[in-house]
XYZ file of C-alpha atoms in Angstrom:
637
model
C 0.000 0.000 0.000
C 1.792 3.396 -1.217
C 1.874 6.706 1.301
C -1.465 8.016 -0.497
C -3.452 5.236 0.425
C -2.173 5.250 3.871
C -3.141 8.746 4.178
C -6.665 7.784 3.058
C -7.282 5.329 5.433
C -6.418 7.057 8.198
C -8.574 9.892 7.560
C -11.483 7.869 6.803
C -10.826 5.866 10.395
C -10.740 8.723 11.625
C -13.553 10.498 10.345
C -15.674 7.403 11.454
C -14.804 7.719 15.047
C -14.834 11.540 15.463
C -18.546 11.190 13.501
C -17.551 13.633 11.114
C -19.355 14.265 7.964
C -17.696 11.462 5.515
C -16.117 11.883 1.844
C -19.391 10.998 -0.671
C -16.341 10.544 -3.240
C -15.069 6.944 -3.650
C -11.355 6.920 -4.359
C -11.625 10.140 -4.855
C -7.781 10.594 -4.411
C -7.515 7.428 -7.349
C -4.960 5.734 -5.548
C -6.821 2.946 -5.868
C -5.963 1.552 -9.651
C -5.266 -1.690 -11.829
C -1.492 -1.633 -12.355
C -2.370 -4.008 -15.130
C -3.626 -1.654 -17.528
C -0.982 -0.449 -20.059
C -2.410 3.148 -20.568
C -4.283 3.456 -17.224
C -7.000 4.978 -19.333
C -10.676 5.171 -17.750
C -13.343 3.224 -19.277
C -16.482 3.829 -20.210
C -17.703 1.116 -17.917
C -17.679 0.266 -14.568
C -16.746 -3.677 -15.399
C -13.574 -5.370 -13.891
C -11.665 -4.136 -16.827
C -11.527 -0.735 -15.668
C -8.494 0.843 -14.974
C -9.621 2.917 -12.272
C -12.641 1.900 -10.148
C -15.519 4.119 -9.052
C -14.505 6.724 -11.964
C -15.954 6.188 -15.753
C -15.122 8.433 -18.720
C -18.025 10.335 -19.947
C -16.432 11.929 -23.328
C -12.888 11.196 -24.931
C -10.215 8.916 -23.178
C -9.263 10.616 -20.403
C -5.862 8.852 -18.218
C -4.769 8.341 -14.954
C -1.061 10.437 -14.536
C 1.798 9.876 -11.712
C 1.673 6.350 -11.404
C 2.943 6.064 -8.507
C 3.628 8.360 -6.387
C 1.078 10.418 -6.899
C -1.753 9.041 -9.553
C -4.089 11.911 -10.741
C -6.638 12.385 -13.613
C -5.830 13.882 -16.616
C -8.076 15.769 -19.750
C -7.655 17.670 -22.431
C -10.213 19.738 -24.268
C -9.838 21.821 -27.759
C -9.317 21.601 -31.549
C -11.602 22.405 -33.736
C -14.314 19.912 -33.104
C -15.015 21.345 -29.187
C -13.551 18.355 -28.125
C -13.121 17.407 -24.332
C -12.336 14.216 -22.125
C -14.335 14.157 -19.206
C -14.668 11.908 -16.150
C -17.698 10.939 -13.677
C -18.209 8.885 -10.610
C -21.747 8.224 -8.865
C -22.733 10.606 -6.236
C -26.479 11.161 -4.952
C -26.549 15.087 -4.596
C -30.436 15.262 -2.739
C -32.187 18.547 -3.149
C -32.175 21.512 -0.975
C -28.778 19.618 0.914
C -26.026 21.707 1.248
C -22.449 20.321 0.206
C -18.225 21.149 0.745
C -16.950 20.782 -2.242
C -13.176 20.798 -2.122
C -10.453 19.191 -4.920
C -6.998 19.673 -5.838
C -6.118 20.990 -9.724
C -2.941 22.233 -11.878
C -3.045 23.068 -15.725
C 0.330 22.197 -16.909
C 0.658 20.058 -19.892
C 3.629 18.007 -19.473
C 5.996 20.207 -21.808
C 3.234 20.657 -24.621
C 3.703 24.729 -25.513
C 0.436 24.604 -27.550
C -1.762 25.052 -24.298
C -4.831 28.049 -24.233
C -5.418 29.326 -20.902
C -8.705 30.722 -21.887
C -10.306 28.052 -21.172
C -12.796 26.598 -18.280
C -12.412 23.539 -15.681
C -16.247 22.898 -14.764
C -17.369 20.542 -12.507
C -20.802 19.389 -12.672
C -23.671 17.560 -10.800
C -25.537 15.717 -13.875
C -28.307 12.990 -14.686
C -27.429 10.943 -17.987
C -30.506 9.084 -20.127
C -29.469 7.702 -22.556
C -25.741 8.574 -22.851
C -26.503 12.057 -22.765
C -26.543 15.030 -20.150
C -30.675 15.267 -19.395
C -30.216 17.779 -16.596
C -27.655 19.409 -14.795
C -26.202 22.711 -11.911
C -22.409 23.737 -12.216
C -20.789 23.453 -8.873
C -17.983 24.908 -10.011
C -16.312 26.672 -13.185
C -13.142 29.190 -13.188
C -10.705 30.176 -15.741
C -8.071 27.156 -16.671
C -5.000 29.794 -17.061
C -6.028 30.694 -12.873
C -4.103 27.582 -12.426
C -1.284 27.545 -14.619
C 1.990 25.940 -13.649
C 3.510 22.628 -11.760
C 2.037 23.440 -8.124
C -1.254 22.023 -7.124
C -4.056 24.606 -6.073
C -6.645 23.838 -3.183
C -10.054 25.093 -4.561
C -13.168 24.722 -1.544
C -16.762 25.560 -2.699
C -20.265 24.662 -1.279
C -22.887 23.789 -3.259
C -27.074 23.679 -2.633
C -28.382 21.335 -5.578
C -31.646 22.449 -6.805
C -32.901 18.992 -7.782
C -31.814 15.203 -7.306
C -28.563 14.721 -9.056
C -26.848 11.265 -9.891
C -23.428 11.414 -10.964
C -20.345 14.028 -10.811
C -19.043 15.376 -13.952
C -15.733 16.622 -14.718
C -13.728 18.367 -17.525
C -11.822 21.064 -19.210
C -13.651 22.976 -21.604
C -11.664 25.020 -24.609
C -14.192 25.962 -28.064
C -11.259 28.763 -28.980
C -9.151 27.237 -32.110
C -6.587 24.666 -32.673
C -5.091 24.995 -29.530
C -5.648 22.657 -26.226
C -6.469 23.588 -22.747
C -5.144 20.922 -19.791
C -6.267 19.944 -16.254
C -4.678 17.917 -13.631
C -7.397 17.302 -10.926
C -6.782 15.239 -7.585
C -8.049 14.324 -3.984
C -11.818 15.403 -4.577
C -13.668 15.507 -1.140
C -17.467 15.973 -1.213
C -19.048 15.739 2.204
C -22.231 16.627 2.989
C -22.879 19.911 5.394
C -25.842 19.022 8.080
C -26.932 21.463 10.383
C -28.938 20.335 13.171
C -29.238 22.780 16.777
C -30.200 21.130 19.859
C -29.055 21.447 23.287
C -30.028 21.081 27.106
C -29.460 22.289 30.619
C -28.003 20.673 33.333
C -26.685 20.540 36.691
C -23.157 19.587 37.429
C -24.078 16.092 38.266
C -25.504 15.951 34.606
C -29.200 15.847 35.848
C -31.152 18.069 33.063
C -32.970 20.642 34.359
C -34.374 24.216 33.720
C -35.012 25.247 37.338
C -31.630 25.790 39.090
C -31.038 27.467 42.783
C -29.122 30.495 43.590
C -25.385 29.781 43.475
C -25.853 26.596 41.612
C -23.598 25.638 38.475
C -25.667 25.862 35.150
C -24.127 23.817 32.417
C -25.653 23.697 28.598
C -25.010 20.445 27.068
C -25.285 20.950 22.951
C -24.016 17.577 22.377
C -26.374 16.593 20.196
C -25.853 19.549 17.731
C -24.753 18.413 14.587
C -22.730 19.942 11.595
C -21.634 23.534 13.062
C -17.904 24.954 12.394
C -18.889 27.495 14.968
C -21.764 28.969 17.586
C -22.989 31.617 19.237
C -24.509 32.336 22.585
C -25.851 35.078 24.285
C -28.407 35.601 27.434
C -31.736 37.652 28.543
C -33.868 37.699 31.157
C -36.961 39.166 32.768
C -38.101 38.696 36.698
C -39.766 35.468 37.443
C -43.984 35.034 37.044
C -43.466 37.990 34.403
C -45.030 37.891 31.110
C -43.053 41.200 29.746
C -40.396 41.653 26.807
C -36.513 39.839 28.209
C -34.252 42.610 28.329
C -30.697 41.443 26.626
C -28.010 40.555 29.132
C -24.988 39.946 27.480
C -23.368 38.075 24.542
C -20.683 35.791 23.794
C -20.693 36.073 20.165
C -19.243 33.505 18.010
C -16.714 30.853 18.508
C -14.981 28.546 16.401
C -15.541 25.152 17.056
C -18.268 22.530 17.628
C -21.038 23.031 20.691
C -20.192 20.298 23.091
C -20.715 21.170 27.017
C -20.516 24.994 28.287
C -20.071 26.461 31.517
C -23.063 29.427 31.239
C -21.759 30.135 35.361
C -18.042 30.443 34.641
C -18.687 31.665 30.856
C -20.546 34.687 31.978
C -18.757 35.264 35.301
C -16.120 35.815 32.732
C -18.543 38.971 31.581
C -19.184 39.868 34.986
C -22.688 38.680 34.488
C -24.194 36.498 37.065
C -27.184 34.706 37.286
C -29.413 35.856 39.498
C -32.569 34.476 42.015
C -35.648 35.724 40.693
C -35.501 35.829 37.466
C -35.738 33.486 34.123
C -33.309 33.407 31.757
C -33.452 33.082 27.734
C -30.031 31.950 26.285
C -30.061 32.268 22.371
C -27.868 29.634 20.376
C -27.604 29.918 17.230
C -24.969 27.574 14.696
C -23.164 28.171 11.685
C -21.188 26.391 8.920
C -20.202 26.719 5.083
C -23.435 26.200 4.013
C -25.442 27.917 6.382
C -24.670 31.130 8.284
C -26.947 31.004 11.028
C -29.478 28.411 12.312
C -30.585 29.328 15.684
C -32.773 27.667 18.627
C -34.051 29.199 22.235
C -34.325 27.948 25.939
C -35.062 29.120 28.791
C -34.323 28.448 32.482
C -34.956 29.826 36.329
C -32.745 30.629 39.262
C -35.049 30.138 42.314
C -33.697 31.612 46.026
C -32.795 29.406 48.757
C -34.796 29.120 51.707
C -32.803 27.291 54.695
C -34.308 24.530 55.988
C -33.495 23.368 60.298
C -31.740 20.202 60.143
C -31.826 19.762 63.898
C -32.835 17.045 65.236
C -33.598 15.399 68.726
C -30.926 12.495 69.900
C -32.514 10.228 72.884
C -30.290 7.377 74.211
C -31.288 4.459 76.070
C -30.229 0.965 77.306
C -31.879 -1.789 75.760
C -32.356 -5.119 77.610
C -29.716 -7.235 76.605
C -27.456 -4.525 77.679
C -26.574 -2.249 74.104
C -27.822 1.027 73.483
C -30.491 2.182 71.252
C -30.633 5.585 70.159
C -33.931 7.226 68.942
C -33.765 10.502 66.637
C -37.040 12.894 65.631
C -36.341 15.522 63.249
C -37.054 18.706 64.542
C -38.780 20.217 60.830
C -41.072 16.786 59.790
C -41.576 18.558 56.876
C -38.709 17.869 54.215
C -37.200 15.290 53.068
C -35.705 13.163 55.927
C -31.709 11.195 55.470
C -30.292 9.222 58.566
C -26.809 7.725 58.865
C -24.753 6.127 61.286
C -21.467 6.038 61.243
C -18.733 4.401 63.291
C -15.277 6.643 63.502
C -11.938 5.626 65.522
C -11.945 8.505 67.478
C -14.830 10.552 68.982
C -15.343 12.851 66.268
C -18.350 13.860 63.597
C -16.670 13.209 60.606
C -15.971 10.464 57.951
C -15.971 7.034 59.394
C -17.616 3.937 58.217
C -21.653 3.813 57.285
C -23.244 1.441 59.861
C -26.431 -0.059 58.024
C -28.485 1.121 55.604
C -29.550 5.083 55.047
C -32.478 5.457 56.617
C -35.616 7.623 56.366
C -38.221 9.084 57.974
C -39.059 11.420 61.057
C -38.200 9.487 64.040
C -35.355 6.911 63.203
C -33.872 4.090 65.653
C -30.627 2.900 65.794
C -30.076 -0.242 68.328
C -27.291 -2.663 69.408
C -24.587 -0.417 69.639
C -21.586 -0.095 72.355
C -20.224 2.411 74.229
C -16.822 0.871 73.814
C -17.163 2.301 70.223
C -17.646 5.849 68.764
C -20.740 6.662 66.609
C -22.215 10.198 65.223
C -25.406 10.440 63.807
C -25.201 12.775 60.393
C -29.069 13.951 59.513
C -29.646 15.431 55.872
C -33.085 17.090 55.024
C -34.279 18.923 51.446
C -37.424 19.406 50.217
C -38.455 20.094 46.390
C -40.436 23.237 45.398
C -41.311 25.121 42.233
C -41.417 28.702 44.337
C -38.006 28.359 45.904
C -34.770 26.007 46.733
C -34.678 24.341 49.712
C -31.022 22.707 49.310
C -29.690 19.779 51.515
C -28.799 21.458 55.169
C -27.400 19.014 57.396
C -26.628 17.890 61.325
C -24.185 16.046 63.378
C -24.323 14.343 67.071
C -21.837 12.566 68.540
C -23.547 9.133 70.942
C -22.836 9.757 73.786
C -20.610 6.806 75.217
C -21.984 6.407 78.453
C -26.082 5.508 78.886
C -27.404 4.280 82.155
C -30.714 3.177 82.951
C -33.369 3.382 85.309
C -32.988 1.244 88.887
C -29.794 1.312 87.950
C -27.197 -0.245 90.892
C -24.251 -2.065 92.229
C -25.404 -3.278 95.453
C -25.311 -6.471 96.811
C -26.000 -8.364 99.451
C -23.876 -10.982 101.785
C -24.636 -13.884 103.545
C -23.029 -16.588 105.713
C -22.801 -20.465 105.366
C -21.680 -23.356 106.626
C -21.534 -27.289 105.901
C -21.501 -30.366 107.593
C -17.674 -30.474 107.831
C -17.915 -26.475 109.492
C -16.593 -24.921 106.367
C -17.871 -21.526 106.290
C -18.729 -19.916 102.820
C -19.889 -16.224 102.454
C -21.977 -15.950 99.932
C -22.790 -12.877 97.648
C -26.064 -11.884 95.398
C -26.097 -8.703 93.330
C -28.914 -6.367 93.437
C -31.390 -6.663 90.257
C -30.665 -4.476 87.717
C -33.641 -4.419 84.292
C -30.951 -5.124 81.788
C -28.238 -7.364 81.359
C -25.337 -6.762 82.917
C -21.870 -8.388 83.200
C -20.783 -9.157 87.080
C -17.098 -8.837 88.876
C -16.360 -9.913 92.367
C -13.360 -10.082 94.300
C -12.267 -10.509 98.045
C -9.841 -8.335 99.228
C -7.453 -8.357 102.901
C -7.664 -5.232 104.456
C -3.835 -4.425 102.960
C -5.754 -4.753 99.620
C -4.564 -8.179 99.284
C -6.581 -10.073 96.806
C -7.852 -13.582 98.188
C -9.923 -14.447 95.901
C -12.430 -13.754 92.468
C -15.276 -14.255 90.014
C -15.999 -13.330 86.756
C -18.009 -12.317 84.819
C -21.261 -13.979 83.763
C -23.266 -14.145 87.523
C -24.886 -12.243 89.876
C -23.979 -14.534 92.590
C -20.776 -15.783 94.382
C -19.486 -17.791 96.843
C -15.821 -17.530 98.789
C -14.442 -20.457 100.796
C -11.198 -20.693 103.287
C -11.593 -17.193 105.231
C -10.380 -16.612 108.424
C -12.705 -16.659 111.428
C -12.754 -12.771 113.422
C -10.687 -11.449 110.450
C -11.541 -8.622 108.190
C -12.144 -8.963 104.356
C -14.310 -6.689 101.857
C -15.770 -7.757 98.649
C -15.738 -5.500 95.741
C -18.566 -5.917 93.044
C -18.290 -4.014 89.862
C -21.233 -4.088 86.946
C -20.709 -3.089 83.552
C -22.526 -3.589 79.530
C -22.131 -2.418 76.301
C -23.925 0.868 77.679
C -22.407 1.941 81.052
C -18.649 1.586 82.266
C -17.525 -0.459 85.173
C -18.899 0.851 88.605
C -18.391 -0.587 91.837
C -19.445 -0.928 95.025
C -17.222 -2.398 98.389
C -18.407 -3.705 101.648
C -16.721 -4.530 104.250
C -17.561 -7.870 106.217
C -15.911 -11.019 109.070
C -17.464 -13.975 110.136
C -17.713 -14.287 113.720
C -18.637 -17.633 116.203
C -21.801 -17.398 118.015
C -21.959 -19.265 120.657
C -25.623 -20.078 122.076
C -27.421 -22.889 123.711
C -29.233 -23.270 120.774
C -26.552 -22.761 118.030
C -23.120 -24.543 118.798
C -20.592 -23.728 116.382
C -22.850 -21.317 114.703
C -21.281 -18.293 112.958
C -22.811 -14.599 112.322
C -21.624 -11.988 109.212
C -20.855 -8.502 110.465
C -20.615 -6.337 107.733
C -19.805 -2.281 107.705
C -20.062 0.114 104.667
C -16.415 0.836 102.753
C -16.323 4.580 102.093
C -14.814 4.596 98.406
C -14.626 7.110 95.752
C -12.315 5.580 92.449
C -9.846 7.995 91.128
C -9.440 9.127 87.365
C -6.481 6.322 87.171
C -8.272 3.726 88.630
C -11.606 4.131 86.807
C -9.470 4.521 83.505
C -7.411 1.280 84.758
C -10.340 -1.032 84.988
C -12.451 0.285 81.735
C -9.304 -0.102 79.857
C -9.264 -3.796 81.092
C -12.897 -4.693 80.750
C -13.308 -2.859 76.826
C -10.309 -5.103 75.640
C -12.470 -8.231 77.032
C -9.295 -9.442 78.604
C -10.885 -10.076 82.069
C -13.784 -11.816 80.702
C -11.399 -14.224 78.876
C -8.869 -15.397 81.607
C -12.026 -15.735 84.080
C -13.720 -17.954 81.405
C -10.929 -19.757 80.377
C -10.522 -20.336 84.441
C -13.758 -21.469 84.633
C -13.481 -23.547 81.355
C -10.539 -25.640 82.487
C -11.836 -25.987 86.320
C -14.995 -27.394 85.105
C -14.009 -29.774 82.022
C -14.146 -33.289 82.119
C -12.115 -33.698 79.128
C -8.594 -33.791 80.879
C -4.997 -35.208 81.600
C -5.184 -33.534 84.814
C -7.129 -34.430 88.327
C -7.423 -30.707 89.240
C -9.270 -32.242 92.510
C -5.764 -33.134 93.454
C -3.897 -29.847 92.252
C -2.989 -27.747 95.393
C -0.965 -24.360 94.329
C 0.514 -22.882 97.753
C 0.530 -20.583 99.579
C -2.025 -18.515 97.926
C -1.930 -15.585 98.732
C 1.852 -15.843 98.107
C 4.731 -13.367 98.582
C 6.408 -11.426 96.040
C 10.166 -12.976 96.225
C 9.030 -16.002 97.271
C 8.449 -19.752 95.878
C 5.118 -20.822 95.010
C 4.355 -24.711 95.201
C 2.266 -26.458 92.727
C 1.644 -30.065 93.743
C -0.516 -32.844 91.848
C -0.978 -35.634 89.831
C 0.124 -34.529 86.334
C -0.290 -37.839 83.219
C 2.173 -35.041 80.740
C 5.385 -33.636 81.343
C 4.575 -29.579 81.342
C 5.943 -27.385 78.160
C 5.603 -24.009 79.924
C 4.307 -21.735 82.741
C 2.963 -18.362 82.202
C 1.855 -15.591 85.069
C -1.148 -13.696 83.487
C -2.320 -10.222 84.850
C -5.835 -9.098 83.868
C -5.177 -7.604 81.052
C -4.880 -10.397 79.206
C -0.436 -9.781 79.319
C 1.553 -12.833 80.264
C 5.369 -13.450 81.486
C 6.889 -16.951 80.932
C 7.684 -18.426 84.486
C 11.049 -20.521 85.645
C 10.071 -23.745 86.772
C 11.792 -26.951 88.624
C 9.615 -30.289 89.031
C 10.546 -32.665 92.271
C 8.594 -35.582 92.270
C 5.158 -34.467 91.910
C 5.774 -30.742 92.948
C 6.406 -27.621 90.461
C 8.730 -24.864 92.029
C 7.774 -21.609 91.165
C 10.011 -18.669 92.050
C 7.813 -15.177 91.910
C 10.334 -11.783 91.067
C 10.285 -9.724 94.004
C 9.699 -6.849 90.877
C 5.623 -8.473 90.454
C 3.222 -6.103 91.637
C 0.615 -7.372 94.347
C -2.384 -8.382 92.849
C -4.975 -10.317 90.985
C -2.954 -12.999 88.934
C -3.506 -16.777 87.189
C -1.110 -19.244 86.896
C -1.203 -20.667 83.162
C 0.469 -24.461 82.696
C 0.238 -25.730 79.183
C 1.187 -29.512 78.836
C 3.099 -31.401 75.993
C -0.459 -32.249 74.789
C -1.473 -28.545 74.525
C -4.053 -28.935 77.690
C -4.033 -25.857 79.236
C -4.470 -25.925 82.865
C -5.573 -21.980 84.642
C -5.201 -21.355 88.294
C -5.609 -17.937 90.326
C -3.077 -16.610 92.333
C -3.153 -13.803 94.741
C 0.154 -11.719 94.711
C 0.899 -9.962 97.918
């Protein structure tokens, strides 16, 4: 394929894709030719014998010149006869349509001196019958000697045919003596010139519309115009509800290219022009090409004021019953359009985060099973429509709070005293009754703050075993859910022998009131441990391993002693144990353990505690060669 027809090709893709208007001439450029023929003449046929397809002669034997770098047709008209050679290819001109017309031509004869240049090149839009010219319009005819020479001229032209037209004629034309007159004619383009106006108006989301509010972006979309080398746009208005003249504005006048999507807002700021509440607006566009000057088409549109609409709304919190809060809102102005969202952030803030559930709408919205150990805000949107005025999205946010309590909310508890055949004494504890679930804590405490002993987390009832007779002790009971933090309350308590004829070996409680009041450290201390879950796991996995069947290990014959043991000191584990031990761990509360130095003697594990461990709340974690777990408590003093 030569340069020429690689040049064609990628015009014509290109023209496809752009949806340009497309060349009505078919090898119009006639690098498309049977290298066959000896004389590349063109036939008076269109059969496979023709030298070069889509083109025909009409008169004479006219030839295809520049074989092959640049092939062109060439004619000759003159003598005395009025001879000419002519050429034609099929083209169906419709009335009224207008038409580019635009060709390349050069009148040099190849060295023959003989040449007029008084003569005419004429290019015609005919219908044959019979052989002969039955009707035709000249699209275009100029002097031959205008184009005199070796260089190729561009000629452009547009042309409106008058009737239906079949075919495209071409030739030189010379009646003036023995002489000749020449053409050289190439690359013929005829494309036909549509003009179509249309456009929209739209928002800058794309939603078409001709009622915009004050402030908002006003786009016209003229997309589907067709054909235009240029536009034109300019603006009026009058006051909205009038029926008077529009009073002109301003103007943009005309601009070369095609009408795709304008900025009016920017285009006119541009003119200091803005467009205003109040009023409606006339914009004039109007579209031009070579064919036609001006084809125009008017819309109109109206800027409507905002009215503010109250986006407040009213937040009530409560705790549900199995212990999570629920959270009703009411909008404060039912009348609008109503959006809800929750949203859960990492830090208390009202902003961004992650969308909790479905939007929701609506006056009065819940939201339910949500924690306090989490941070939520509650972002309410509201907008109404209207044809008088704009009521654009306004919109609220409220942080949960992260704390909800209930009422008959409490902490209290009561204590009791027990005994059993064998005179072990148990004091037993039972929470107060709180209406919603509730997680439990107790713990015994020395009067040095000692721990002795603990529960957790699932009961509202306790029992502690192996207390001292006419000693002090307090209990500490803290409550706490997914809406309300840890609270606590502390009683003091010792179990005395009362001695009566009616009640040997008996024993009485005496109990006193503890006068506490948690510090900021201490309350943050024991939230911190709870929200991680860390207490709730040891204590269950302490429960868990005390209470399976499903073990190496006779627990009923573990003994871990002393307990409470000293900082500094050894602690004794004794037992039956069926696996040899992989490792010992000391766990705190918060879930953090510390690998332990053992020794085994017989049937007893030596335990050395740093003098550096804090007093406290501890369990002793022994994890076998089989990967049974074993979980002990151990008080720290």
């Amino acid at each position: 394929m030569n340069f020429k027809n690689i040049l064609l090709l990628f015009f014509t893709i290109v023209s496809v894709n752009l949806g340009v208007a497309q060349n009505l001439v078919t090898n119009g450029d006639f690098s498309n030719y049977n290298t066959n023929c000896n004389d590349y003449s063109f036939a008076f046929t269109t059969t496979s014998n023709n030298c070069v397809p889509n083109w025909n002669s009409f008169s004479g034997s006219p030839s295809l010149h520049g074989v092959s770098s640049n092939p062109h047709a060439w004619m000759w008209s003159g003598g005395s006869t009025n001879h000419y050679e002519s050429i034609q290819t099929p083209i169906a001109f419709e009335n009224g349509k207008c038409y580019t017309v635009s060709f390349k031509v050069r009148t040099n004869d190849r060295g023959n001196q003989d040449i007029s240049d008084h003569g005419t090149i004429n290019v015609r839009a005919v219908n044959f019958q019979n052989g002969t010219i039955l009707n035709e319009q000249t699209i275009f005819s100029n002097t031959i000697g205008t184009y005199l020479g070796n260089n190729w001229h561009l000629v452009t032209t547009t042309f409106t045919p008058n009737a239906n037209y079949a075919r495209l004629l071409i030739n030189p034309l010379y009646t003036g003596g023995v002489k000749q007159a020449e053409m050289a004619i190439d690359d013929i383009v005829i494309e036909e010139q549509n003009l179509e106006v249309n456009f929209h108006f739209e928002d800058s989301d794309s939603n078409t519309k001709d009622t915009f509010c004050d402030g908002e972006t006003i786009l016209l979309n003229g997309s589907a115009s067709q054909g235009e080398v240029r536009y034109f746009i300019d603006a009026w208005r009058r006051p909205t509800g009038s029926t008077g003249n529009f009073q002109y504005v301003s103007g943009l006048g005309w601009t070369t290219g095609q009408l795709q999507t304008v900025n009016l807002t920017t285009l006119f700021a541009g003119n200091n022009v803005n467009f205003e509440a109040g009023y409606e607006y006339e914009i004039k566009v109007a579209l031009g090409n070579d064919c036609i000057g001006w084809l125009p088409l008017t819309k109109r549109f109206t800027v409507l004021p905002n009215v503010g609409l109250d986006s407040n709304f009213i937040m009530n919190t409560s705790c549900a019953g199995n212990g999570t809060i629920t959270v009703q809102v009411t909008a404060t102005n039912p009348n609008a359009y109503q959006w809800w969202g929750l949203f859960e952030t990492p830090t208390s803030i009202a902003n961004g985060g992650t969308q909790i559930g479905p939007i929701q709408g609506g006056t009065t919205v819940t939201f339910s099973g949500l924690s306090r150990t989490k941070n939520y805000y509650i972002k309410h949107g509201v907008w109404k429509d209207s044809d008088e005025n704009c009521y654009p999205w306004q919109e609220t946010r409220k942080i949960i709070p992260s704390s909800v309590s209930w009422a008959g909310y409490t902490t209290d508890f009561a204590l009791s005293v027990s005994s059993n055949f064998n005179g072990q004494v148990s004091v037993n504890v039972q929470a107060d009754s709180n209406p919603v679930s509730v997680y439990h804590g107790w713990q015994v405490y020395d009067v040095n703050h000692n721990v002795i002993s603990g529960f957790c987390c699932n009961s509202d009832v306790a029992s502690f075993q192996g207390l001292l007779i006419n000693t002090w002790y307090y209990v500490k009971h803290g409550i706490w859910n997914d809406c309300k933090e840890w609270q606590e309350t502390r009683k003091y308590f010792r179990v005395q022998i009362q001695e009566s004829e009616n009640n040997i070996g008996g024993f009485i409680l005496e109990t006193k009131e503890y006068p506490f009041e948690p510090d900021s450290a201490y309350t943050k201390e024991i939230n911190e441990l709870v929200n991680s879950g860390a207490i709730y796991e040891l204590y269950e996995e302490y429960e868990r391993e005390n209470s399976s069947d499903d073990k190496n290990t006779d627990l009923s014959k573990l003994e871990m002693y002393p307990n409470p043991v000293q900082s500094g000191s050894t602690l004794t584990i004794s037992g039956s144990f069926n696996d040899p031990i992989k490792s010992i761990e000391l766990v705190e509360l918060s879930g953090k353990s510390t690998p332990l130095s053992f020794s085994v003697q017989k049937e007893n594990i030596l335990l050395e505690i740093d003098s550096r461990v804090s007093k406290g709340m501890y369990f002793v974690r022994i994890i076998r060669n089989s990967g049974e777990v074993i979980t002990q408590q151990l008080a720290i003093q």
